Amino acid sequence: MAQQTTLAGLRARLRLPLIAAPMFLVSGIELVSTACANGVIGAFPTVNCRTPDELDGWLREIEARLARVAEATGEAVAPVCPNLIVHRSNARLQDDLAVLLRHRPELVITSVGSPAPVIRPLHDAGAIVLADVASIRHAERAVEAGADGLVLLTAGAGGQTGWLNPFAFVRAVRSFFAGPIVLAGGISDGVALRAAEVLGCDLAYMGTKFIATRESVADDRYKAMLVDSSADDILLTSAFTGLPTSMLKPSVVAAGLDPEALPARGAIEIGSDIDIGAREARPKRWRDVWSAGHATSGVTDIPTVAALIARTVDEYRRAGQPSGAAR
């Protein structure tokens, strides 16, 4: 397949078959550009930028930084990968798409809906389109729509998550799709990344561990909470988004909410305050109540992005040796 050849060309520029996952209100210029400069695909949601003009500015700044790195090292850097929210509720979709078409990114991830409306213009601009899917039926539809690759959102991913076991999901999709597969959910180190390849994946997301890096724009309290938490502290709930979402239970408690008695599905709406009893302002999802995935158990410190990637490279290499490195 043509897209496999193209992906193989990109893979030659990577130190790891890894994407620093696009994370709402977490992935910024520093995290993305540093990841790319260190051989990992740097992704970010376009809605992290307040306006399409700001998105244009972000891309120009990231491109300039990476050009300087490439010139200084004489080596190609990893690609930057914008993430388009294609759901009809995203009023900026067409404007953000227009910005991407001007910048001609090598990779684009689509989320929360069918990629069909954006595939042709992105292909015309030379982009590989990876569609974020959470079920086998969604995967089938994305392939029918012309997606080049699939991001399989599996149980344990941070934020809005899938429910399928990653082993079952990947093998089911591999039965009808030979193109690029990206595993999203539970990748906490290089050993897990190596296992994802054995399972049949071309790439994987790492999200939660990148939240707790110095370059992340996440709140410092958020980063510290990740260090202090484990997978046992991840709460799966539909209260904040209307969809199953992995949230940090300690942040729910800190917000004055009872994790065992959360409101009905989607009752805590974005951009609104919740009154419980007295008229006190209630925290908002994402900004005050934080998400994380099962990989939280692997977060033990707050390193630089470069240090995290170097550590993961070492784990990945050792895991590929005959004796393995899973202990």
CSV table of C-alpha atoms in Angstrom, one decimal, residues 89 132 200 240 261 314:
chain,number,residue,atom,x,y,z
A,89,SER,CA,-19.8,20.6,17.2
A,132,ASP,CA,-9.0,7.8,15.8
A,200,GLY,CA,0.8,-5.9,15.0
A,240,PHE,CA,-17.9,15.0,32.6
A,261,ALA,CA,-21.8,9.8,43.6
A,314,ASP,CA,16.8,2.5,26.4
